[in-house]
Amino acid sequence: MEKFAFIIHPLSAKRDIARKYPFVKMLPENWVEFALRYKSPMEVSHITGVKSITGVEAEGWFVGCPLSPKLMLELPIEEVWRKIIGTVKLAEAHGAKIVGLGAFTSVVGDGGITVAKHSNIAVTTGNSYTIATAIEGSLKGAEMMGIDPHEAHVAVVGATGSIGKTCARILSKTAAATTLVGRAKDRLEILADEISSEVNGTVKATTDIESGIKDADIVVTVSSAVDAIIEPNFIKSGAVVCDVARPRDVSIKVQKERNDILVIEGGVIEPPGDVDFGFNFGFPPKTAYACMSETMMLALDGRYENFTLGKEVCVEQVEQINQIAKKHGFKLAGFRSFEKAVTDEQIEQIKKNVKR
């Protein structure tokens, strides 16, 4: 039996802690934030039933890092690292041979490098498979909305980050036009210059989100913003928006005000086997984030090595993790939008609502 662990943490201190401890609903948010800072890492659940189509089996654990994104950004980085490393040590104590860094634990600081240096087991951020499935989901969504990727304008928000950069590099090879959106103009221009010789069409860069995506047919958004940054009036009618970020980049107002846009969450995966996560993290039973799935598939493959770390993910890593996923039977589990499943009928209705 192969063994893995995955670190989770509350995206919203009050809402997510209440999934485990319902009485927290009665407390003010700032009280919960204060208490989290002084809480020790904990086992959240035992994960069972992971079974590759090759016959290899694995078990794992969700281990909880009690820090919200807000705390991770506000506290001294050394304090944040100590808490994450403490969570890794808990995974080690359970017998895990590889641990995945979930959500902000993979973003904060140096993308897991320092954490891996203080770990006795392998560490991965899961970003390689997150990229692979974000691209697969975006292109599948585009196909269902009648968008030809070769004629499409693609925009990547958070383009200079670990995930965004590789998404931009891969998608721009076929797109008619690519816009890179981010906060640092100099870094955007360097990236645009790097990929300009590889792109199919044009490439430009901007720090203005609204102007960067307003004409885009396909938007992949993967910023590390704490709050939503994409508003309803920013998006072209008929566009596909793949929101990979957690916390989400797309405002909840988009769901309420725009019935002519397909917004999907990147990387909703069906792992192989009769998987029981033992904890409700907001997904339907037997489905997982792509980053969780990368940890599981590396365990099933016996690849107890640091796979995805740091701020760079190369195209070869994405291709390699895709091969491992297929080998063990991991696959996209349809589309989800704002934490709900999206049916084919709903997508047909969105197409009918598109303003020509």
Short mmCIF file of N, CA and C in Angstrom, two decimals, residues 17 43 55 57 59 86 110-111 153 155 165 175-176 189 199 217 231 236 272 311 319 326 328-329:
data_model
loop_
_atom_site.label_atom_id
_atom_site.label_comp_id
_atom_site.label_asym_id
_atom_site.label_seq_id
_atom_site.Cartn_x
_atom_site.Cartn_y
_atom_site.Cartn_z
N ILE A 17 -13.67 26.31 8.61
CA ILE A 17 -13.49 25.65 9.91
C ILE A 17 -14.82 25.07 10.38
N GLU A 43 -4.67 16.19 12.00
CA GLU A 43 -5.20 15.28 10.99
C GLU A 43 -6.66 15.64 10.77
N GLY A 55 -3.89 -1.60 -10.72
CA GLY A 55 -4.07 -2.47 -9.56
C GLY A 55 -3.36 -1.97 -8.31
N GLU A 57 -2.63 0.20 -5.07
CA GLU A 57 -3.53 0.90 -4.15
C GLU A 57 -2.74 1.88 -3.27
N GLU A 59 -3.31 4.78 0.26
CA GLU A 59 -4.12 5.45 1.27
C GLU A 59 -3.42 6.75 1.65
N GLY A 86 5.46 22.16 10.15
CA GLY A 86 4.86 21.38 11.23
C GLY A 86 3.77 20.46 10.70
N ASP A 110 8.37 30.64 -1.40
CA ASP A 110 9.12 30.22 -2.59
C ASP A 110 8.53 28.99 -3.27
N GLY A 111 7.23 28.78 -3.11
CA GLY A 111 6.58 27.68 -3.81
C GLY A 111 7.01 26.30 -3.34
N HIS A 153 -9.02 34.47 -29.13
CA HIS A 153 -8.18 35.36 -28.34
C HIS A 153 -8.15 34.78 -26.93
N ALA A 155 -6.71 34.97 -23.00
CA ALA A 155 -6.10 35.84 -21.99
C ALA A 155 -5.77 35.01 -20.76
N LYS A 165 2.13 31.18 -16.16
CA LYS A 165 3.18 31.28 -17.16
C LYS A 165 3.17 30.07 -18.11
N ALA A 175 -3.36 29.75 -30.20
CA ALA A 175 -4.31 30.86 -30.22
C ALA A 175 -3.97 31.89 -31.29
N ALA A 176 -5.02 32.57 -31.79
CA ALA A 176 -4.80 33.63 -32.77
C ALA A 176 -4.21 34.87 -32.12
N GLU A 189 6.37 41.89 -19.63
CA GLU A 189 7.06 42.16 -20.89
C GLU A 189 8.19 41.16 -21.15
N VAL A 199 4.70 31.71 -30.31
CA VAL A 199 3.25 31.87 -30.44
C VAL A 199 2.80 31.73 -31.89
N ASP A 217 -11.86 35.30 -25.87
CA ASP A 217 -12.81 34.20 -26.01
C ASP A 217 -12.56 33.14 -24.93
N GLU A 231 -14.87 41.10 -12.60
CA GLU A 231 -16.26 41.52 -12.40
C GLU A 231 -17.10 41.21 -13.64
N LYS A 236 -16.36 39.13 -22.12
CA LYS A 236 -17.04 39.10 -23.42
C LYS A 236 -18.18 38.08 -23.40
N PRO A 272 -9.05 7.35 -9.65
CA PRO A 272 -9.48 5.96 -9.85
C PRO A 272 -9.76 5.27 -8.51
N LYS A 311 8.68 28.40 -8.50
CA LYS A 311 7.83 29.29 -9.29
C LYS A 311 7.85 28.97 -10.77
N GLU A 319 3.58 17.51 -19.49
CA GLU A 319 3.40 16.34 -20.36
C GLU A 319 3.63 15.04 -19.58
N LYS A 326 -2.87 9.30 -17.04
CA LYS A 326 -3.53 8.33 -17.92
C LYS A 326 -3.18 6.91 -17.52
N HIS A 328 -2.68 5.72 -14.62
CA HIS A 328 -3.38 5.25 -13.42
C HIS A 328 -4.89 5.50 -13.45
N GLY A 329 -5.39 6.18 -14.49
CA GLY A 329 -6.84 6.31 -14.62
C GLY A 329 -7.45 7.57 -14.04
#
